Each structure stands twice: as structure tokens, then as C-alpha cells.
Amino acid sequence: MGYATAVLTSSIASMAPEAIIKMLVMWALGGTLIYLAVKKDMEPALLLPMGFGAILVNLPLSGAITQAVAGLTEEGPLSVLFDAGIANELFPLLLFIGIGAMIDFGPLLGNPKLLFFGAAAQFGIFLTLLLTGVIGQLVPNTFTLQDAAAISAIGTADGPTSIFLANYYNTEYMGAILVAAYSYMALVPIIQPPCVRLLTTRKERLIRMPYQRGDVKKSVRILFPIVVTVIAGLVAPRSVALVGFLMFGNLIRECGVLGSLSDTAQNALANLITILLGITVAVRMQAEQFLTVQTLIVMALGLFAFVFDTVGGVLLAKFVNLFAKNKINPMIGACGISAFPMSCRVIHKMGLAEDNQNHLLLHAASVNMGGQIASVIAGGMILSLIPR
């Protein structure tokens, strides 16, 4: 006990006061993420491992990460996991299999035109890409074009896509991007309602959309993931890995002969990869990398992307209503972000708050599923447009 205390005292004493302050700030940040996960139930499967990981990698001489000690390089398990599962994009892609197996595209296939609202809701991604690129040009030593591409991925509202792009472009802001992406996903119930109310009138929010649910043939359900993969591959070849793994998971679900594999993908695989992802991304949350002015700018840009994704979907619905005979409740356009199923639940509750007989859940869910596909394709388009 005495030896351990002496080592700890020596290691802290050797740190500069600024480094100690940064370490304590990161501990506080990690504790905050754990609090939000446990007390507020905000994305607990990811925020809790990320919060604990942030504390783990910011302990003095932490053995969890690779570092030089007494002239020798000691490998840390988190750094090894990062190289094995995130540096090569493996973990995010495996998680996409689980996500694909969880999604029932039936409501979307029953009303396929709602897919366009998912596409419109990616507006914030490309607007943020442009804005971040301009900041990088105007302010020296801030963001490269590759950083801008990775930061814009926060707007996908899709954690695995954000991780994939951040790692692909090897941005130093991966930690900030991931904290922003998952925090804002958890804050959808707070972020979206004010935006939707600002963009719509009460009359528009009261629009009812009757839903006649039709049976989608099994052959259509099986062909859908295959066709989407082929089309995405032809339009944006770099998206094949992202879209392909998502659609492969859905094909496992819909084929009807791989029930045990579908259950494994949805539960065991998805849960295991989520745990590993959450704690491993903390490697990029070391104080010297994370506590910068640029991190605050990344968080602000992420919020900007989320807001304008919502704006894009709502405005498209309002535009369609100028010509459509059967009006669309523009609130469902906000569900085009990939935060499934949080966004569609939020919009459903907003509809009921305006009119307790206005049930928008299936329409909102259809748009939300379209957003899942569109966000992954948008990520693939960024990969095609911007080189490493």
C-alpha cells in the first residue's frame, strides 16, 4: 500500500499543474457521461463505457493505453483494441450487421415515397461540411478538409457511421466527434421539438395522415436489401462497406431461415460490439487531444448539423404540400435523421400533444427508417467526394 501511494504521489508530482487540471476535467467529463447514462438513461450502452473509458485513459501513467515508460514502449489493451477494431473500421461495420437485423423496413416498403424525406434530412451533413471547410480555410491551424468530412458525419445521427468516417480520415477530433454524435442522439427529445415548432404552424401540425397498412411480400423484403446495396454501390462505390453490412444484417432478418443468426446479430453481437466500441474510442479522449478550443467548435458544429438535418426534412415536407392533394404532416420530415427510433417517437408524441387522435407513429417510423439508409449512403458519398 505504501509503495503504491509513493508511486502515485511521484507520478502526480511529476505532472505540470496544467496537466493535472486537464486530467481532473476529463475525470469530471467521464463522470458526467456516466451520470447521464445511469441517472438520465441517455444512450447508456455507449455513454457509460465512454465515460468510464475517459477516466481510464486519463489516469497518470495509465496501463490501459500504449505509452513509453523508462524508455520502453508498453502496449495498453485499449490501444490494442483500437488498432484491432476501430483503426481498420471493423467494429463499426460489425455493429451495422446488428443494426440491420433490428430494422423492419416493412412500413417504409409500404409507403416508399417517404424515403425522400430521409434523403432531405441529410442536408445538415453537407451544409456542415461546407461550413467546417470554410472555417478551416479562414482560421489557420484548425480543420483540414478531411477533418471537415469527419465532423460533418455527426449529422448522420448514426454513431457507427461517425466512427467509420472519423477513423477513415484519421482525424484527431475523433473523441469530440463521438461524444457529440452520441450525446446529441440522446438529446433528440430536447433538440427536435423546438426546431419543428419554429418551422411549422399549428394547422400544419394538426394534419392527419391515415395509414392503410398493406402486406409487403416476403420476396420484396428479401430483394430490398440486395437492391439497395447494388444501387448504393453504383451511385457511391465507397459506401458499399457501410450500406452492405447494414443490408446484410437486414437480409439475415428477412430471409426467414436464419432466425438464430438474426437473434445473435440483434443481441449478442450488437451488445458485445457496443461495449467494445464505447470503451475503446476513449483512446482518443486523452486530455491533451480532447481539451482544446477546436473540441468546443466540433461540438457546436455537430449541433448545427443536427438542427439543419431536422430543418431539411421539415422543409421538404412543406414544399411537397404546396403541390400535393393529400397533405403530409411536415413534422414527420424531422424523422429523416438516423436516430431510430427516438426521433419517430418524439414526433409521434408531438402529434398526440396537438391532437390526441393524430397517430403519426408508422409514418414517422417509415421516414426514420429511410433516414437510416440515407445517412449511410450520405457517409459513403462523403468518402467518394473527399480523399483521405
PDB file of N, CA and C in Angstrom, residues 68-132:
ATOM      1  N   ALA A  68       5.232   5.228 -23.502  1.00  0.00           N
ATOM      2  CA  ALA A  68       6.641   4.964 -23.215  1.00  0.00           C
ATOM      3  C   ALA A  68       6.903   5.162 -21.726  1.00  0.00           C
ATOM      4  N   VAL A  69       7.464   4.135 -21.096  1.00  0.00           N
ATOM      5  CA  VAL A  69       7.813   4.186 -19.679  1.00  0.00           C
ATOM      6  C   VAL A  69       9.265   3.766 -19.534  1.00  0.00           C
ATOM      7  N   ALA A  70      10.079   4.672 -18.967  1.00  0.00           N
ATOM      8  CA  ALA A  70      11.506   4.399 -18.760  1.00  0.00           C
ATOM      9  C   ALA A  70      12.189   3.975 -20.061  1.00  0.00           C
ATOM     10  N   GLY A  71      11.811   4.644 -21.145  1.00  0.00           N
ATOM     11  CA  GLY A  71      12.443   4.367 -22.429  1.00  0.00           C
ATOM     12  C   GLY A  71      11.903   3.154 -23.155  1.00  0.00           C
ATOM     13  N   LEU A  72      10.969   2.434 -22.547  1.00  0.00           N
ATOM     14  CA  LEU A  72      10.381   1.252 -23.170  1.00  0.00           C
ATOM     15  C   LEU A  72       8.914   1.511 -23.505  1.00  0.00           C
ATOM     16  N   THR A  73       8.465   0.938 -24.622  1.00  0.00           N
ATOM     17  CA  THR A  73       7.061   1.094 -25.026  1.00  0.00           C
ATOM     18  C   THR A  73       6.252  -0.059 -24.463  1.00  0.00           C
ATOM     19  N   GLU A  74       5.258   0.286 -23.660  1.00  0.00           N
ATOM     20  CA  GLU A  74       4.372  -0.715 -23.079  1.00  0.00           C
ATOM     21  C   GLU A  74       3.009  -0.617 -23.755  1.00  0.00           C
ATOM     22  N   GLU A  75       2.557  -1.717 -24.331  1.00  0.00           N
ATOM     23  CA  GLU A  75       1.269  -1.720 -25.013  1.00  0.00           C
ATOM     24  C   GLU A  75       0.127  -1.794 -24.005  1.00  0.00           C
ATOM     25  N   GLY A  76      -0.888  -0.950 -24.239  1.00  0.00           N
ATOM     26  CA  GLY A  76      -2.075  -0.970 -23.401  1.00  0.00           C
ATOM     27  C   GLY A  76      -3.202  -1.688 -24.110  1.00  0.00           C
ATOM     28  N   PRO A  77      -4.056  -2.404 -23.385  1.00  0.00           N
ATOM     29  CA  PRO A  77      -5.125  -3.192 -24.012  1.00  0.00           C
ATOM     30  C   PRO A  77      -6.104  -2.339 -24.820  1.00  0.00           C
ATOM     31  N   LEU A  78      -6.424  -1.132 -24.349  1.00  0.00           N
ATOM     32  CA  LEU A  78      -7.355  -0.296 -25.107  1.00  0.00           C
ATOM     33  C   LEU A  78      -6.743   0.149 -26.430  1.00  0.00           C
ATOM     34  N   SER A  79      -5.462   0.443 -26.425  1.00  0.00           N
ATOM     35  CA  SER A  79      -4.792   0.830 -27.666  1.00  0.00           C
ATOM     36  C   SER A  79      -4.753  -0.342 -28.640  1.00  0.00           C
ATOM     37  N   VAL A  80      -4.534  -1.550 -28.116  1.00  0.00           N
ATOM     38  CA  VAL A  80      -4.530  -2.747 -28.962  1.00  0.00           C
ATOM     39  C   VAL A  80      -5.908  -2.964 -29.570  1.00  0.00           C
ATOM     40  N   LEU A  81      -6.951  -2.822 -28.732  1.00  0.00           N
ATOM     41  CA  LEU A  81      -8.324  -2.962 -29.225  1.00  0.00           C
ATOM     42  C   LEU A  81      -8.654  -1.902 -30.268  1.00  0.00           C
ATOM     43  N   PHE A  82      -8.153  -0.701 -30.048  1.00  0.00           N
ATOM     44  CA  PHE A  82      -8.406   0.386 -31.000  1.00  0.00           C
ATOM     45  C   PHE A  82      -7.804   0.038 -32.357  1.00  0.00           C
ATOM     46  N   ASP A  83      -6.566  -0.427 -32.352  1.00  0.00           N
ATOM     47  CA  ASP A  83      -5.907  -0.794 -33.607  1.00  0.00           C
ATOM     48  C   ASP A  83      -6.583  -1.988 -34.275  1.00  0.00           C
ATOM     49  N   ALA A  84      -7.091  -2.917 -33.451  1.00  0.00           N
ATOM     50  CA  ALA A  84      -7.676  -4.146 -33.999  1.00  0.00           C
ATOM     51  C   ALA A  84      -9.109  -3.972 -34.474  1.00  0.00           C
ATOM     52  N   GLY A  85      -9.839  -3.017 -33.876  1.00  0.00           N
ATOM     53  CA  GLY A  85     -11.258  -2.936 -34.189  1.00  0.00           C
ATOM     54  C   GLY A  85     -11.760  -1.624 -34.726  1.00  0.00           C
ATOM     55  N   ILE A  86     -11.043  -0.532 -34.460  1.00  0.00           N
ATOM     56  CA  ILE A  86     -11.513   0.771 -34.936  1.00  0.00           C
ATOM     57  C   ILE A  86     -10.603   1.319 -36.023  1.00  0.00           C
ATOM     58  N   ALA A  87      -9.303   1.169 -35.858  1.00  0.00           N
ATOM     59  CA  ALA A  87      -8.377   1.684 -36.863  1.00  0.00           C
ATOM     60  C   ALA A  87      -8.594   1.050 -38.228  1.00  0.00           C
ATOM     61  N   ASN A  88      -9.126  -0.162 -38.250  1.00  0.00           N
ATOM     62  CA  ASN A  88      -9.418  -0.825 -39.532  1.00  0.00           C
ATOM     63  C   ASN A  88     -10.922  -0.845 -39.841  1.00  0.00           C
ATOM     64  N   GLU A  89     -11.713  -0.048 -39.114  1.00  0.00           N
ATOM     65  CA  GLU A  89     -13.168   0.100 -39.293  1.00  0.00           C
ATOM     66  C   GLU A  89     -13.969  -1.174 -39.018  1.00  0.00           C
ATOM     67  N   LEU A  90     -13.375  -2.182 -38.368  1.00  0.00           N
ATOM     68  CA  LEU A  90     -14.054  -3.463 -38.184  1.00  0.00           C
ATOM     69  C   LEU A  90     -15.247  -3.366 -37.238  1.00  0.00           C
ATOM     70  N   PHE A  91     -15.068  -2.759 -36.055  1.00  0.00           N
ATOM     71  CA  PHE A  91     -16.146  -2.695 -35.076  1.00  0.00           C
ATOM     72  C   PHE A  91     -17.390  -1.985 -35.610  1.00  0.00           C
ATOM     73  N   PRO A  92     -17.252  -0.786 -36.231  1.00  0.00           N
ATOM     74  CA  PRO A  92     -18.457  -0.126 -36.753  1.00  0.00           C
ATOM     75  C   PRO A  92     -19.192  -0.973 -37.787  1.00  0.00           C
ATOM     76  N   LEU A  93     -18.452  -1.666 -38.641  1.00  0.00           N
ATOM     77  CA  LEU A  93     -19.094  -2.477 -39.674  1.00  0.00           C
ATOM     78  C   LEU A  93     -19.827  -3.675 -39.065  1.00  0.00           C
ATOM     79  N   LEU A  94     -19.228  -4.311 -38.075  1.00  0.00           N
ATOM     80  CA  LEU A  94     -19.903  -5.426 -37.407  1.00  0.00           C
ATOM     81  C   LEU A  94     -21.166  -4.953 -36.697  1.00  0.00           C
ATOM     82  N   LEU A  95     -21.102  -3.743 -36.130  1.00  0.00           N
ATOM     83  CA  LEU A  95     -22.284  -3.203 -35.466  1.00  0.00           C
ATOM     84  C   LEU A  95     -23.403  -2.950 -36.467  1.00  0.00           C
ATOM     85  N   PHE A  96     -23.046  -2.582 -37.697  1.00  0.00           N
ATOM     86  CA  PHE A  96     -24.054  -2.361 -38.727  1.00  0.00           C
ATOM     87  C   PHE A  96     -24.835  -3.642 -39.030  1.00  0.00           C
ATOM     88  N   ILE A  97     -24.190  -4.788 -38.924  1.00  0.00           N
ATOM     89  CA  ILE A  97     -24.919  -6.053 -39.129  1.00  0.00           C
ATOM     90  C   ILE A  97     -26.026  -6.176 -38.090  1.00  0.00           C
ATOM     91  N   GLY A  98     -25.696  -5.894 -36.835  1.00  0.00           N
ATOM     92  CA  GLY A  98     -26.689  -5.964 -35.769  1.00  0.00           C
ATOM     93  C   GLY A  98     -27.805  -4.954 -35.961  1.00  0.00           C
ATOM     94  N   ILE A  99     -27.449  -3.725 -36.368  1.00  0.00           N
ATOM     95  CA  ILE A  99     -28.467  -2.698 -36.582  1.00  0.00           C
ATOM     96  C   ILE A  99     -29.396  -3.103 -37.721  1.00  0.00           C
ATOM     97  N   GLY A 100     -28.814  -3.626 -38.809  1.00  0.00           N
ATOM     98  CA  GLY A 100     -29.629  -4.066 -39.944  1.00  0.00           C
ATOM     99  C   GLY A 100     -30.595  -5.167 -39.550  1.00  0.00           C
ATOM    100  N   ALA A 101     -30.148  -6.064 -38.672  1.00  0.00           N
ATOM    101  CA  ALA A 101     -31.016  -7.164 -38.230  1.00  0.00           C
ATOM    102  C   ALA A 101     -32.145  -6.671 -37.329  1.00  0.00           C
ATOM    103  N   MET A 102     -31.978  -5.509 -36.719  1.00  0.00           N
ATOM    104  CA  MET A 102     -33.016  -4.971 -35.831  1.00  0.00           C
ATOM    105  C   MET A 102     -34.125  -4.253 -36.585  1.00  0.00           C
ATOM    106  N   ILE A 103     -33.847  -3.787 -37.809  1.00  0.00           N
ATOM    107  CA  ILE A 103     -34.773  -2.885 -38.500  1.00  0.00           C
ATOM    108  C   ILE A 103     -35.776  -3.653 -39.351  1.00  0.00           C
ATOM    109  N   ASP A 104     -37.026  -3.300 -39.179  1.00  0.00           N
ATOM    110  CA  ASP A 104     -38.099  -3.810 -40.032  1.00  0.00           C
ATOM    111  C   ASP A 104     -38.452  -2.716 -41.038  1.00  0.00           C
ATOM    112  N   PHE A 105     -38.066  -2.912 -42.299  1.00  0.00           N
ATOM    113  CA  PHE A 105     -38.321  -1.908 -43.321  1.00  0.00           C
ATOM    114  C   PHE A 105     -39.734  -2.022 -43.910  1.00  0.00           C
ATOM    115  N   GLY A 106     -40.572  -2.867 -43.313  1.00  0.00           N
ATOM    116  CA  GLY A 106     -41.915  -3.076 -43.828  1.00  0.00           C
ATOM    117  C   GLY A 106     -42.728  -1.800 -43.995  1.00  0.00           C
ATOM    118  N   PRO A 107     -42.831  -0.947 -42.947  1.00  0.00           N
ATOM    119  CA  PRO A 107     -43.604   0.290 -43.110  1.00  0.00           C
ATOM    120  C   PRO A 107     -43.068   1.186 -44.225  1.00  0.00           C
ATOM    121  N   LEU A 108     -41.754   1.232 -44.389  1.00  0.00           N
ATOM    122  CA  LEU A 108     -41.162   2.041 -45.458  1.00  0.00           C
ATOM    123  C   LEU A 108     -41.492   1.457 -46.822  1.00  0.00           C
ATOM    124  N   LEU A 109     -41.429   0.137 -46.944  1.00  0.00           N
ATOM    125  CA  LEU A 109     -41.748  -0.508 -48.213  1.00  0.00           C
ATOM    126  C   LEU A 109     -43.226  -0.333 -48.553  1.00  0.00           C
ATOM    127  N   GLY A 110     -44.062  -0.199 -47.536  1.00  0.00           N
ATOM    128  CA  GLY A 110     -45.478   0.033 -47.770  1.00  0.00           C
ATOM    129  C   GLY A 110     -45.773   1.440 -48.252  1.00  0.00           C
ATOM    130  N   ASN A 111     -44.844   2.370 -48.027  1.00  0.00           N
ATOM    131  CA  ASN A 111     -45.014   3.767 -48.461  1.00  0.00           C
ATOM    132  C   ASN A 111     -43.648   4.312 -48.869  1.00  0.00           C
ATOM    133  N   PRO A 112     -43.067   3.810 -49.952  1.00  0.00           N
ATOM    134  CA  PRO A 112     -41.671   4.084 -50.298  1.00  0.00           C
ATOM    135  C   PRO A 112     -41.347   5.541 -50.590  1.00  0.00           C
ATOM    136  N   LYS A 113     -42.349   6.358 -50.919  1.00  0.00           N
ATOM    137  CA  LYS A 113     -42.038   7.765 -51.222  1.00  0.00           C
ATOM    138  C   LYS A 113     -41.496   8.504 -50.006  1.00  0.00           C
ATOM    139  N   LEU A 114     -41.758   7.961 -48.810  1.00  0.00           N
ATOM    140  CA  LEU A 114     -41.250   8.606 -47.599  1.00  0.00           C
ATOM    141  C   LEU A 114     -39.725   8.514 -47.492  1.00  0.00           C
ATOM    142  N   LEU A 115     -39.121   7.677 -48.327  1.00  0.00           N
ATOM    143  CA  LEU A 115     -37.658   7.585 -48.346  1.00  0.00           C
ATOM    144  C   LEU A 115     -37.026   8.921 -48.712  1.00  0.00           C
ATOM    145  N   PHE A 116     -37.733   9.728 -49.521  1.00  0.00           N
ATOM    146  CA  PHE A 116     -37.179  11.014 -49.958  1.00  0.00           C
ATOM    147  C   PHE A 116     -36.987  11.973 -48.793  1.00  0.00           C
ATOM    148  N   PHE A 117     -37.821  11.838 -47.754  1.00  0.00           N
ATOM    149  CA  PHE A 117     -37.668  12.722 -46.607  1.00  0.00           C
ATOM    150  C   PHE A 117     -36.409  12.351 -45.816  1.00  0.00           C
ATOM    151  N   GLY A 118     -36.069  11.053 -45.834  1.00  0.00           N
ATOM    152  CA  GLY A 118     -34.812  10.640 -45.225  1.00  0.00           C
ATOM    153  C   GLY A 118     -33.625  11.233 -45.958  1.00  0.00           C
ATOM    154  N   ALA A 119     -33.733  11.320 -47.282  1.00  0.00           N
ATOM    155  CA  ALA A 119     -32.647  11.908 -48.077  1.00  0.00           C
ATOM    156  C   ALA A 119     -32.535  13.404 -47.797  1.00  0.00           C
ATOM    157  N   ALA A 120     -33.677  14.104 -47.719  1.00  0.00           N
ATOM    158  CA  ALA A 120     -33.662  15.551 -47.485  1.00  0.00           C
ATOM    159  C   ALA A 120     -33.073  15.896 -46.128  1.00  0.00           C
ATOM    160  N   ALA A 121     -33.246  14.993 -45.164  1.00  0.00           N
ATOM    161  CA  ALA A 121     -32.761  15.257 -43.806  1.00  0.00           C
ATOM    162  C   ALA A 121     -31.254  15.115 -43.679  1.00  0.00           C
ATOM    163  N   GLN A 122     -30.568  14.810 -44.778  1.00  0.00           N
ATOM    164  CA  GLN A 122     -29.104  14.780 -44.737  1.00  0.00           C
ATOM    165  C   GLN A 122     -28.521  16.146 -45.123  1.00  0.00           C
ATOM    166  N   PHE A 123     -29.394  17.123 -45.321  1.00  0.00           N
ATOM    167  CA  PHE A 123     -28.988  18.471 -45.712  1.00  0.00           C
ATOM    168  C   PHE A 123     -27.961  19.042 -44.741  1.00  0.00           C
ATOM    169  N   GLY A 124     -28.188  18.823 -43.453  1.00  0.00           N
ATOM    170  CA  GLY A 124     -27.286  19.376 -42.450  1.00  0.00           C
ATOM    171  C   GLY A 124     -25.871  18.844 -42.558  1.00  0.00           C
ATOM    172  N   ILE A 125     -25.728  17.601 -43.025  1.00  0.00           N
ATOM    173  CA  ILE A 125     -24.400  16.997 -43.157  1.00  0.00           C
ATOM    174  C   ILE A 125     -23.553  17.801 -44.146  1.00  0.00           C
ATOM    175  N   PHE A 126     -24.118  18.038 -45.315  1.00  0.00           N
ATOM    176  CA  PHE A 126     -23.346  18.699 -46.367  1.00  0.00           C
ATOM    177  C   PHE A 126     -23.194  20.197 -46.097  1.00  0.00           C
ATOM    178  N   LEU A 127     -24.176  20.809 -45.422  1.00  0.00           N
ATOM    179  CA  LEU A 127     -24.032  22.201 -45.023  1.00  0.00           C
ATOM    180  C   LEU A 127     -22.927  22.349 -43.987  1.00  0.00           C
ATOM    181  N   THR A 128     -22.857  21.399 -43.056  1.00  0.00           N
ATOM    182  CA  THR A 128     -21.799  21.418 -42.041  1.00  0.00           C
ATOM    183  C   THR A 128     -20.430  21.162 -42.671  1.00  0.00           C
ATOM    184  N   LEU A 129     -20.387  20.272 -43.653  1.00  0.00           N
ATOM    185  CA  LEU A 129     -19.137  20.021 -44.380  1.00  0.00           C
ATOM    186  C   LEU A 129     -18.630  21.309 -45.006  1.00  0.00           C
ATOM    187  N   LEU A 130     -19.532  22.058 -45.645  1.00  0.00           N
ATOM    188  CA  LEU A 130     -19.158  23.321 -46.280  1.00  0.00           C
ATOM    189  C   LEU A 130     -18.709  24.343 -45.243  1.00  0.00           C
ATOM    190  N   LEU A 131     -19.473  24.474 -44.158  1.00  0.00           N
ATOM    191  CA  LEU A 131     -19.148  25.455 -43.124  1.00  0.00           C
ATOM    192  C   LEU A 131     -17.814  25.140 -42.456  1.00  0.00           C
ATOM    193  N   THR A 132     -17.581  23.871 -42.140  1.00  0.00           N
ATOM    194  CA  THR A 132     -16.322  23.480 -41.490  1.00  0.00           C
ATOM    195  C   THR A 132     -15.146  23.708 -42.421  1.00  0.00           C
TER     196      THR A 132
END
